[in-house]
Short mmCIF file of C-alpha atoms and ligand atoms in Angstrom, two decimals:
data_model
loop_
_atom_site.label_atom_id
_atom_site.label_comp_id
_atom_site.label_asym_id
_atom_site.label_seq_id
_atom_site.Cartn_x
_atom_site.Cartn_y
_atom_site.Cartn_z
CA UNK A 25 -0.21 0.22 -0.33
CA UNK A 26 1.27 3.40 -1.14
CA UNK A 27 1.27 6.15 1.21
CA UNK A 28 0.05 8.69 0.81
CA UNK A 29 -0.98 12.36 1.29
CA UNK A 30 -2.64 15.83 0.33
CA UNK A 31 -0.79 19.13 0.88
CA UNK A 32 -2.66 22.44 0.98
CA UNK A 33 -0.72 25.49 0.80
CA UNK A 34 0.64 28.61 -1.54
CA UNK A 35 3.59 26.91 -3.53
CA UNK A 36 6.11 28.43 -3.91
CA UNK A 37 8.95 26.70 -6.38
CA UNK A 38 12.03 28.40 -8.26
CA UNK A 39 13.16 26.70 -12.08
CA UNK A 40 15.76 29.13 -13.04
CA UNK A 41 17.80 32.16 -11.16
CA UNK A 42 15.51 34.91 -11.19
CA UNK A 43 16.46 37.89 -13.89
CA UNK A 44 15.15 40.93 -11.07
CA UNK A 45 12.21 41.45 -9.44
CA UNK A 46 9.58 41.55 -12.16
CA UNK A 47 11.43 38.22 -13.20
CA UNK A 48 7.90 35.94 -12.87
CA UNK A 49 8.73 33.09 -15.67
CA UNK A 50 11.53 32.06 -13.47
CA UNK A 51 9.54 31.05 -11.06
CA UNK A 52 6.43 29.07 -10.24
CA UNK A 53 3.67 30.23 -7.80
CA UNK A 54 0.58 28.19 -7.17
CA UNK A 55 -2.37 30.81 -4.63
CA UNK A 56 -4.16 27.61 -4.24
CA UNK A 57 -1.93 24.72 -4.03
CA UNK A 58 -1.96 22.03 -3.17
CA UNK A 59 1.36 18.16 -3.45
CA UNK A 60 -0.13 14.90 -3.73
CA UNK A 61 2.95 13.15 -1.77
CA UNK A 62 3.02 9.50 -2.17
CA UNK A 63 5.19 7.71 -0.98
CA UNK A 64 8.05 10.47 -0.42
CA UNK A 65 8.09 11.79 -3.46
CA UNK A 66 6.14 14.90 -5.35
CA UNK A 67 3.07 12.80 -6.83
CA UNK A 68 1.46 15.84 -8.50
CA UNK A 69 1.92 19.35 -7.57
CA UNK A 70 -0.40 22.23 -9.30
CA UNK A 71 -3.63 24.54 -8.74
CA UNK A 72 -5.67 22.69 -5.33
CA UNK A 73 -8.71 21.82 -6.56
CA UNK A 74 -6.47 19.34 -9.88
CA UNK A 75 -4.49 17.82 -7.61
CA UNK A 76 -7.36 17.42 -5.30
CA UNK A 77 -9.28 15.62 -8.29
CA UNK A 78 -6.46 13.38 -9.27
CA UNK A 79 -5.26 11.78 -5.66
CA UNK A 80 -6.89 8.59 -4.91
CA UNK A 81 -10.32 8.99 -2.91
CA UNK A 82 -9.61 8.96 0.91
CA UNK A 83 -6.47 11.40 0.92
CA UNK A 84 -5.87 12.79 4.03
CA UNK A 85 -5.28 16.54 3.63
CA UNK A 86 -2.48 18.46 5.49
CA UNK A 87 -4.62 21.89 5.35
CA UNK A 88 -1.11 24.88 6.01
CA UNK A 89 -2.95 28.27 4.63
CA UNK A 90 -3.02 30.48 4.37
CA UNK A 91 1.39 29.25 4.33
CA UNK A 92 3.57 29.56 1.98
CA UNK A 93 5.05 25.94 1.67
CA UNK A 94 8.84 25.70 -1.13
CA UNK A 95 11.18 23.37 -1.21
CA UNK A 96 13.30 22.74 2.27
CA UNK A 97 16.23 24.71 2.91
CA UNK A 98 19.37 23.61 1.55
CA UNK A 99 22.93 24.43 3.45
CA UNK A 100 25.92 23.82 1.67
CA UNK A 101 28.56 24.33 4.66
CA UNK A 102 28.54 23.91 8.28
CA UNK A 103 30.32 22.09 10.86
CA UNK A 104 28.48 19.74 12.58
CA UNK A 105 31.48 19.35 15.55
CA UNK A 106 31.19 23.38 15.91
CA UNK A 107 27.67 23.34 18.05
CA UNK A 108 29.22 24.86 20.67
CA UNK A 109 31.75 27.08 18.60
CA UNK A 110 29.42 29.46 18.22
CA UNK A 111 29.20 32.79 19.93
CA UNK A 112 32.53 32.03 21.13
CA UNK A 113 34.83 35.15 20.82
CA UNK A 114 37.98 36.22 19.26
CA UNK A 115 39.51 38.61 16.80
CA UNK A 116 39.99 36.50 13.56
CA UNK A 117 39.66 33.34 11.81
CA UNK A 118 43.18 31.23 13.05
CA UNK A 119 42.83 32.45 17.11
CA UNK A 120 39.54 31.21 16.77
CA UNK A 121 40.32 27.89 15.28
CA UNK A 122 43.25 27.75 18.39
CA UNK A 123 40.83 28.85 20.48
CA UNK A 124 38.29 27.54 20.90
CA UNK A 125 36.99 25.31 17.16
CA UNK A 126 40.32 22.92 17.53
CA UNK A 127 40.37 22.42 21.68
CA UNK A 128 36.03 22.00 20.41
CA UNK A 129 36.07 18.88 17.99
CA UNK A 130 38.33 17.11 20.13
CA UNK A 131 35.40 15.63 21.95
CA UNK A 132 34.29 14.22 18.95
CA UNK A 133 36.40 10.50 19.17
CA UNK A 134 33.85 9.64 21.72
CA UNK A 135 31.41 8.02 20.22
CA UNK A 136 28.79 9.06 23.03
CA UNK A 137 29.06 12.81 22.56
CA UNK A 138 29.21 12.86 19.48
CA UNK A 139 25.65 10.83 19.26
CA UNK A 140 24.26 12.94 21.28
CA UNK A 141 25.38 17.03 19.56
CA UNK A 142 24.18 14.57 16.23
CA UNK A 143 20.52 14.57 17.77
CA UNK A 144 20.67 18.31 18.45
CA UNK A 145 22.38 18.63 15.30
CA UNK A 146 19.48 17.60 13.60
CA UNK A 147 17.06 18.65 15.43
CA UNK A 148 17.45 22.15 15.02
CA UNK A 149 17.93 21.95 10.75
CA UNK A 150 14.65 21.00 11.54
CA UNK A 151 13.57 23.37 13.35
CA UNK A 152 15.16 25.90 11.06
CA UNK A 153 13.83 24.75 8.09
CA UNK A 154 16.49 23.33 6.39
CA UNK A 155 16.75 19.57 4.68
CA UNK A 156 19.96 18.90 2.99
CA UNK A 157 23.74 20.37 4.42
CA UNK A 158 26.69 19.38 3.11
CA UNK A 159 28.78 19.56 6.59
CA UNK A 160 32.12 18.82 8.05
CA UNK A 161 32.43 16.04 10.59
CA UNK A 162 35.36 15.85 13.17
CA UNK A 163 38.68 14.08 11.94
CA UNK A 164 37.41 11.64 13.73
CA UNK A 165 35.68 8.55 12.41
CA UNK A 166 33.19 7.86 15.43
CA UNK A 167 32.26 11.94 14.70
CA UNK A 168 31.42 10.37 10.92
CA UNK A 169 29.84 7.28 12.29
CA UNK A 170 26.87 9.29 14.60
CA UNK A 171 26.16 12.30 11.56
CA UNK A 172 25.43 9.59 9.35
CA UNK A 173 23.97 7.68 11.16
CA UNK A 174 21.69 10.53 12.65
CA UNK A 175 20.47 11.83 8.92
CA UNK A 176 19.40 7.66 7.82
CA UNK A 177 17.36 7.65 10.72
CA UNK A 178 15.57 10.91 9.58
CA UNK A 179 15.84 9.84 5.61
CA UNK A 180 17.39 12.67 4.94
CA UNK A 181 19.54 13.78 2.19
CA UNK A 182 23.11 14.64 3.83
CA UNK A 183 26.43 15.38 2.63
CA UNK A 184 28.99 14.81 4.60
CA UNK A 185 32.76 14.14 5.73
CA UNK A 186 35.34 12.80 7.76
CA UNK A 187 37.54 16.03 7.90
CA UNK A 188 41.39 15.13 7.17
CA UNK A 189 44.07 17.26 8.80
CA UNK A 190 48.05 15.94 10.47
CA UNK A 191 49.27 19.60 11.11
CA UNK A 192 48.78 22.52 12.30
CA UNK A 193 46.41 21.36 15.31
CA UNK A 194 46.61 19.51 18.54
CA UNK A 195 46.97 16.34 18.68
CA UNK A 196 43.66 15.16 19.10
CA UNK A 197 42.54 16.83 16.05
CA UNK A 198 45.51 14.69 13.51
CA UNK A 199 45.25 11.43 11.62
CA UNK A 200 47.99 10.95 8.86
CA UNK A 201 48.12 10.76 5.28
CA UNK A 202 47.36 7.31 5.79
CA UNK A 203 44.32 7.41 8.88
CA UNK A 204 42.96 10.08 6.19
CA UNK A 205 42.77 7.66 3.58
CA UNK A 206 41.84 4.65 5.12
CA UNK A 207 39.46 6.24 7.57
CA UNK A 208 37.06 8.52 4.32
CA UNK A 209 37.58 5.67 2.42
CA UNK A 210 36.11 2.96 5.26
CA UNK A 211 33.33 5.94 5.69
CA UNK A 212 32.30 5.23 2.07
CA UNK A 213 32.39 1.74 2.65
CA UNK A 214 29.84 2.03 5.28
CA UNK A 215 27.98 4.91 4.64
CA UNK A 216 27.97 6.85 0.99
CA UNK A 217 24.27 5.43 -0.89
CA UNK A 218 23.01 4.42 2.50
CA UNK A 219 19.84 6.00 2.78
CA UNK A 220 20.47 9.29 1.32
CA UNK A 221 23.88 9.98 2.72
CA UNK A 222 27.00 11.32 0.44
CA UNK A 223 30.49 10.95 1.73
CA UNK A 224 32.52 14.56 0.92
CA UNK A 225 36.28 13.89 0.22
CA UNK A 226 37.41 16.30 3.75
CA UNK A 227 40.96 18.23 3.54
CA UNK A 228 39.89 20.38 6.05
CA UNK A 229 42.44 23.47 4.50
CA UNK A 230 45.65 23.66 3.04
CA UNK A 231 46.96 24.98 6.68
CA UNK A 232 45.97 21.36 8.04
CA UNK A 233 47.09 19.72 5.51
CA UNK A 234 50.58 17.78 4.01
CA UNK A 235 51.58 17.75 0.68
CA UNK A 236 50.67 13.98 1.43
CA UNK A 237 47.63 14.38 2.28
CA UNK A 238 47.15 16.53 -0.14
CA UNK A 239 48.03 13.41 -2.45
CA UNK A 240 46.07 11.36 0.12
CA UNK A 241 43.27 13.81 -0.69
CA UNK A 242 44.05 13.10 -4.52
CA UNK A 243 44.19 10.02 -4.18
CA UNK A 244 40.50 9.30 -3.42
CA UNK A 245 39.20 11.98 -6.01
CA UNK A 246 40.44 10.58 -8.85
CA UNK A 247 38.35 6.30 -6.76
CA UNK A 248 35.67 8.53 -6.54
CA UNK A 249 35.32 10.77 -8.56
CA UNK A 250 31.57 11.32 -8.18
CA UNK A 251 32.08 12.53 -4.94
CA UNK A 252 32.09 16.45 -3.26
CA UNK A 253 34.48 17.58 -2.24
CA UNK A 254 35.32 20.43 -0.16
CA UNK A 255 37.25 22.58 2.21
CA UNK A 256 37.80 26.22 2.17
CA UNK A 257 39.79 29.01 1.26
CA UNK A 258 40.97 32.59 0.61
CA UNK A 259 38.50 32.98 3.83
CA UNK A 260 41.23 35.95 5.58
CA UNK A 261 43.68 38.24 5.29
CA UNK A 262 46.34 36.34 7.84
CA UNK A 263 45.40 32.21 6.31
CA UNK A 264 45.57 33.34 3.28
CA UNK A 265 49.70 35.17 3.26
CA UNK A 266 50.26 31.42 6.03
CA UNK A 267 49.21 29.21 3.22
CA UNK A 268 51.01 30.30 0.69
CA UNK A 269 54.29 29.84 2.43
CA UNK A 270 53.51 26.54 3.26
CA UNK A 271 53.43 25.64 -0.23
CA UNK A 272 55.61 28.16 -1.83
CA UNK A 273 55.47 26.51 -5.64
CA UNK A 274 52.14 27.21 -5.52
CA UNK A 275 50.60 29.94 -8.38
CA UNK A 276 47.97 30.98 -4.86
CA UNK A 277 45.95 29.86 -2.93
CA UNK A 278 43.35 27.78 -5.02
CA UNK A 279 46.29 26.78 -7.71
CA UNK A 280 47.04 24.70 -4.15
CA UNK A 281 43.85 23.03 -4.52
CA UNK A 282 44.06 22.68 -8.40
CA UNK A 283 47.89 21.27 -8.11
CA UNK A 284 46.49 18.06 -6.42
CA UNK A 285 43.42 17.90 -8.43
CA UNK A 286 41.08 19.05 -6.16
CA UNK A 287 39.23 21.38 -8.44
CA UNK A 288 36.01 20.30 -9.83
CA UNK A 289 32.31 20.85 -10.44
CA UNK A 290 32.23 18.27 -7.41
CA UNK A 291 34.06 20.64 -5.17
CA UNK A 292 32.70 22.84 -2.62
CA UNK A 293 34.97 26.02 -1.25
CA UNK A 294 34.50 27.83 1.37
CA UNK A 295 34.63 31.25 1.45
CA UNK A 296 36.65 32.10 -1.23
CA UNK A 297 35.98 35.55 -0.44
CA UNK A 298 39.18 37.75 -1.60
CA UNK A 299 39.88 36.01 -4.77
CA UNK A 300 41.88 37.27 -7.88
CA UNK A 301 41.23 37.41 -11.23
CA UNK A 302 42.95 34.62 -11.70
CA UNK A 303 41.05 32.41 -9.37
CA UNK A 304 38.24 33.74 -10.50
CA UNK A 305 38.62 32.42 -13.97
CA UNK A 306 40.44 29.34 -12.51
CA UNK A 307 37.05 29.26 -9.98
CA UNK A 308 34.69 29.20 -12.91
CA UNK A 309 37.32 26.48 -15.38
CA UNK A 310 37.00 24.02 -13.50
CA UNK A 311 33.02 24.35 -12.46
CA UNK A 312 34.08 24.42 -8.87
CA UNK A 313 31.46 26.23 -6.33
CA UNK A 314 32.67 28.85 -4.42
CA UNK A 315 30.07 28.80 -0.79
CA UNK A 316 29.34 32.10 0.27
CA UNK A 317 28.82 32.02 4.31
CA UNK A 318 28.08 35.37 5.16
CA UNK A 319 27.30 35.71 8.79
CA UNK A 320 30.52 33.33 9.29
CA UNK A 321 32.57 35.98 7.15
CA UNK A 322 30.70 39.16 8.91
CA UNK A 323 30.93 37.01 12.82
CA UNK A 324 34.56 36.63 11.95
CA UNK A 325 35.06 39.95 10.46
CA UNK A 326 36.77 37.47 7.11
CA UNK A 327 35.51 40.51 4.48
CA UNK A 328 32.82 40.59 1.92
CA UNK A 329 32.12 38.28 -0.66
CA UNK A 330 31.29 40.23 -3.96
CA UNK A 331 28.58 37.20 -4.88
CA UNK A 332 26.42 39.21 -7.39
CA UNK A 333 29.76 40.45 -9.13
CA UNK A 334 31.43 36.41 -9.69
CA UNK A 335 27.80 35.95 -10.85
CA UNK A 336 27.73 38.33 -13.22
CA UNK A 337 31.41 38.20 -14.75
CA UNK A 338 32.03 37.21 -18.66
CA UNK A 339 33.49 33.93 -17.04
CA UNK A 340 31.15 33.16 -14.35
CA UNK A 341 32.01 31.79 -10.37
CA UNK A 342 28.96 29.01 -9.68
CA UNK A 343 28.22 30.07 -6.44
CA UNK A 344 26.07 28.96 -3.32
CA UNK A 345 24.92 30.55 0.60
CA UNK A 346 25.40 28.31 3.94
CA UNK A 347 25.78 28.87 7.50
CA UNK A 348 29.34 27.80 8.06
CA UNK A 349 27.58 26.87 11.15
CA UNK A 350 30.31 27.26 14.47
CA UNK A 351 31.23 30.15 12.80
CA UNK A 352 28.19 31.70 11.25
CA UNK A 353 25.87 32.44 14.17
CA UNK A 354 22.30 31.89 12.94
CA UNK A 355 21.59 27.52 11.63
CA UNK A 356 18.66 29.71 9.94
CA UNK A 357 18.58 30.23 6.06
CA UNK A 358 16.44 33.61 6.01
CA UNK A 359 19.23 35.04 8.49
CA UNK A 360 21.27 34.74 6.24
CA UNK A 361 20.18 36.01 3.55
CA UNK A 362 19.86 38.72 5.05
CA UNK A 363 23.62 38.83 6.10
CA UNK A 364 24.10 38.15 2.84
CA UNK A 365 22.11 40.73 1.30
CA UNK A 366 23.84 43.57 3.13
CA UNK A 367 26.73 42.99 2.79
CA UNK A 368 25.73 43.89 -1.00
CA UNK A 369 23.92 46.61 0.28
CA UNK A 370 27.60 47.37 1.51
CA UNK A 371 29.22 46.93 -1.76
CA UNK A 372 27.07 49.17 -3.64
CA UNK A 373 24.52 45.83 -5.08
CA UNK A 374 21.29 44.35 -5.10
CA UNK A 375 20.00 41.00 -3.94
CA UNK A 376 16.05 41.45 -4.39
CA UNK A 377 14.52 38.51 -2.63
CA UNK A 378 13.42 36.36 -5.18
CA UNK A 379 17.60 35.72 -5.91
CA UNK A 380 16.97 34.93 -2.13
CA UNK A 381 14.56 32.72 -1.50
CA UNK A 382 16.73 30.85 -5.26
CA UNK A 383 19.40 30.52 -3.91
CA UNK A 384 19.14 28.84 -0.31
CA UNK A 385 16.15 26.38 -2.41
CA UNK A 386 16.96 25.97 -5.94
CA UNK A 387 20.16 27.70 -5.83
CA UNK A 388 21.72 25.09 -4.08
CA UNK A 389 20.43 22.38 -4.66
CA UNK A 390 21.58 23.56 -8.53
CA UNK A 391 25.55 24.06 -6.99
CA UNK A 392 24.82 20.83 -5.75
CA UNK A 393 23.67 18.87 -9.18
CA UNK A 394 20.81 17.22 -7.16
CA UNK A 395 18.07 19.21 -8.64
CA UNK A 396 16.19 15.98 -9.33
CA UNK A 397 16.03 15.23 -6.46
CA UNK A 398 15.39 18.71 -4.29
CA UNK A 399 15.19 22.12 -3.96
CA UNK A 400 12.03 22.13 -6.42
CA UNK A 401 8.57 21.66 -5.84
CA UNK A 402 8.64 19.76 -9.36
CA UNK A 403 6.69 15.71 -9.47
CA UNK A 404 9.22 13.39 -8.81
CA UNK A 405 11.57 15.27 -5.90
CA UNK A 406 11.31 14.34 -2.89
CA UNK A 407 9.26 16.29 -0.62
CA UNK A 408 11.28 18.01 1.59
CA UNK A 409 9.16 20.93 2.47
CA UNK A 410 9.72 23.80 4.56
CA UNK A 411 6.34 25.91 5.52
CA UNK A 412 6.39 29.66 6.24
CA UNK A 413 5.02 31.59 8.41
CA UNK A 414 5.57 35.48 7.75
CA UNK A 415 3.51 36.66 10.62
CA UNK A 416 4.93 34.76 13.62
CA UNK A 417 5.57 37.18 16.09
CA UNK A 418 3.81 40.72 16.24
CA UNK A 419 6.05 43.06 14.85
CA UNK A 420 5.94 40.82 11.61
CA UNK A 421 2.18 40.54 11.83
CA UNK A 422 1.78 45.18 11.82
CA UNK A 423 4.32 45.32 8.73
CA UNK A 424 2.56 42.07 6.98
CA UNK A 425 -0.76 45.01 6.88
CA UNK A 426 0.83 46.61 4.74
CA UNK A 427 2.20 43.58 2.59
CA UNK A 428 0.91 43.38 -0.32
CA UNK A 429 3.20 41.08 -3.32
CA UNK A 430 5.04 38.02 -2.97
CA UNK A 431 8.70 40.09 -2.58
CA UNK A 432 7.31 41.95 -0.40
CA UNK A 433 6.79 39.30 2.08
CA UNK A 434 9.83 36.98 0.82
CA UNK A 435 11.47 39.81 1.63
CA UNK A 436 10.16 40.67 5.56
CA UNK A 437 10.34 37.22 5.83
CA UNK A 438 14.32 37.28 5.26
CA UNK A 439 15.11 40.79 7.66
CA UNK A 440 12.62 39.65 10.26
CA UNK A 441 12.35 35.63 9.70
CA UNK A 442 13.72 32.70 11.67
CA UNK A 443 12.80 29.40 13.38
CA UNK A 444 9.71 30.50 14.50
CA UNK A 445 8.23 32.18 11.05
CA UNK A 446 8.80 27.71 10.11
CA UNK A 447 5.41 26.30 10.70
CA UNK A 448 6.49 22.45 9.65
CA UNK A 449 9.61 20.35 7.70
CA UNK A 450 8.73 17.30 6.11
CA UNK A 451 11.30 14.98 5.19
CA UNK A 452 10.50 12.64 1.72
CA UNK A 453 6.66 13.64 2.64
CA UNK A 454 6.85 13.51 6.86
CA UNK A 455 6.26 16.59 9.06
CA UNK A 456 9.63 16.97 11.37
CA UNK A 457 9.68 20.12 12.84
CA UNK A 458 10.74 19.18 17.06
CA UNK A 459 8.59 21.04 18.89
CA UNK A 460 9.85 24.76 20.92
CA UNK A 461 10.41 22.88 23.31
CA UNK A 462 11.97 20.12 23.00
CA UNK A 463 15.45 19.77 24.97
N1 GUN B 527 38.59 26.95 7.81
C1 GUN B 527 39.03 26.29 8.46
N2 GUN B 527 38.65 25.54 9.07
C2 GUN B 527 37.74 26.45 9.14
C3 GUN B 527 36.29 25.98 10.23
O1 GUN B 527 35.99 25.34 10.57
N3 GUN B 527 35.78 27.38 9.91
C4 GUN B 527 35.99 28.08 9.17
N4 GUN B 527 35.50 29.24 9.22
N5 GUN B 527 36.87 28.52 8.42
C5 GUN B 527 37.53 27.66 8.90
ZN1 ZN B 528 34.14 25.97 7.32
#
């Protein structure tokens, strides 16, 4: 017997990147819409009356009117072991890593600790409407085991990797080139393709990997060409200076990853703020993705990511957006895009709300090459959904009184919204938002 449900509400799904606020061809919007969800997938989508008629008799119905139903948010860069690092007071990236982040990640050698944090991690994602995330685990295989076991339990589509790091960190956080290779292989064998789990090859960044370990990552990348590769690039000036000192033969930071065969269309580069034109060309030619993490970039004072400028280059750079928990300060993709907007304002650029909502859904799915499964409300996609209320607080309710258009409503959600605006989160058709008083 199939498990079928009808979910009714205002549907919004993007077809492609919006060119302007007036670009209504870039999305589909159904004011009284419905999704027919069958065995976790969208079996029909559109006008409520038509979908209702096509549904088998007796199909139960969940009515979310007047709320918006969108594809679940996607977060393309975050750190599972950094939940208890958020709000650590540091001058900049390297001080923050050495003083707080590395010591905290050492705790993930304990599988009980990793399992406990994994429960909280997925609760927070779902509380904030995020149904897919791309995450770094710690160097310990135990952390990857906890991360993927909990994703499997919840039926979520997740990307993650055991971090490879063999220098410039405390002893408890170091592997070796061989261990990094062997344990990544073990994680791939145990978890890749199990449920909706995807393993990413994850050399943390060039500072914490010796050339020998970069070669081990290269070997993994050529043995497993379908896997994502994630690392960090050009986040902070001091980081860039030290990195180039460690790899003097490379032309620049980006060239280090290119030399080890780590730059391709499955490569996700966290931050990538301070790129030269040569580096941006290299990313563009490789089809690698620059992942913008606005709350983190502001919190750590790392810099202003030229999102719009990179997108409109003659050789455009593929981009995605992310929270970067725990350098980032919010699990919410709404809060994230609010900060992304402000960064573009400071750069004299406009980021309109259609673009923001595109980026955190379809845009991030495209960046991952997963748009057939997530990021839209198209038939055949997994029913990973977020239901949004633009008036969950007195202040938002008051502002909603004067709002007339969909883009205005989206802009309010982005500017003032957070987890309180998330009415429900569905994973493969199952309602999963934890209760607000859940521990
Ligand atoms: N660069 C290397 N590791 C990290 C990390 O954990 N967070 C951030 N923001 N940058 C990094
Ligand atoms: Zn990061």
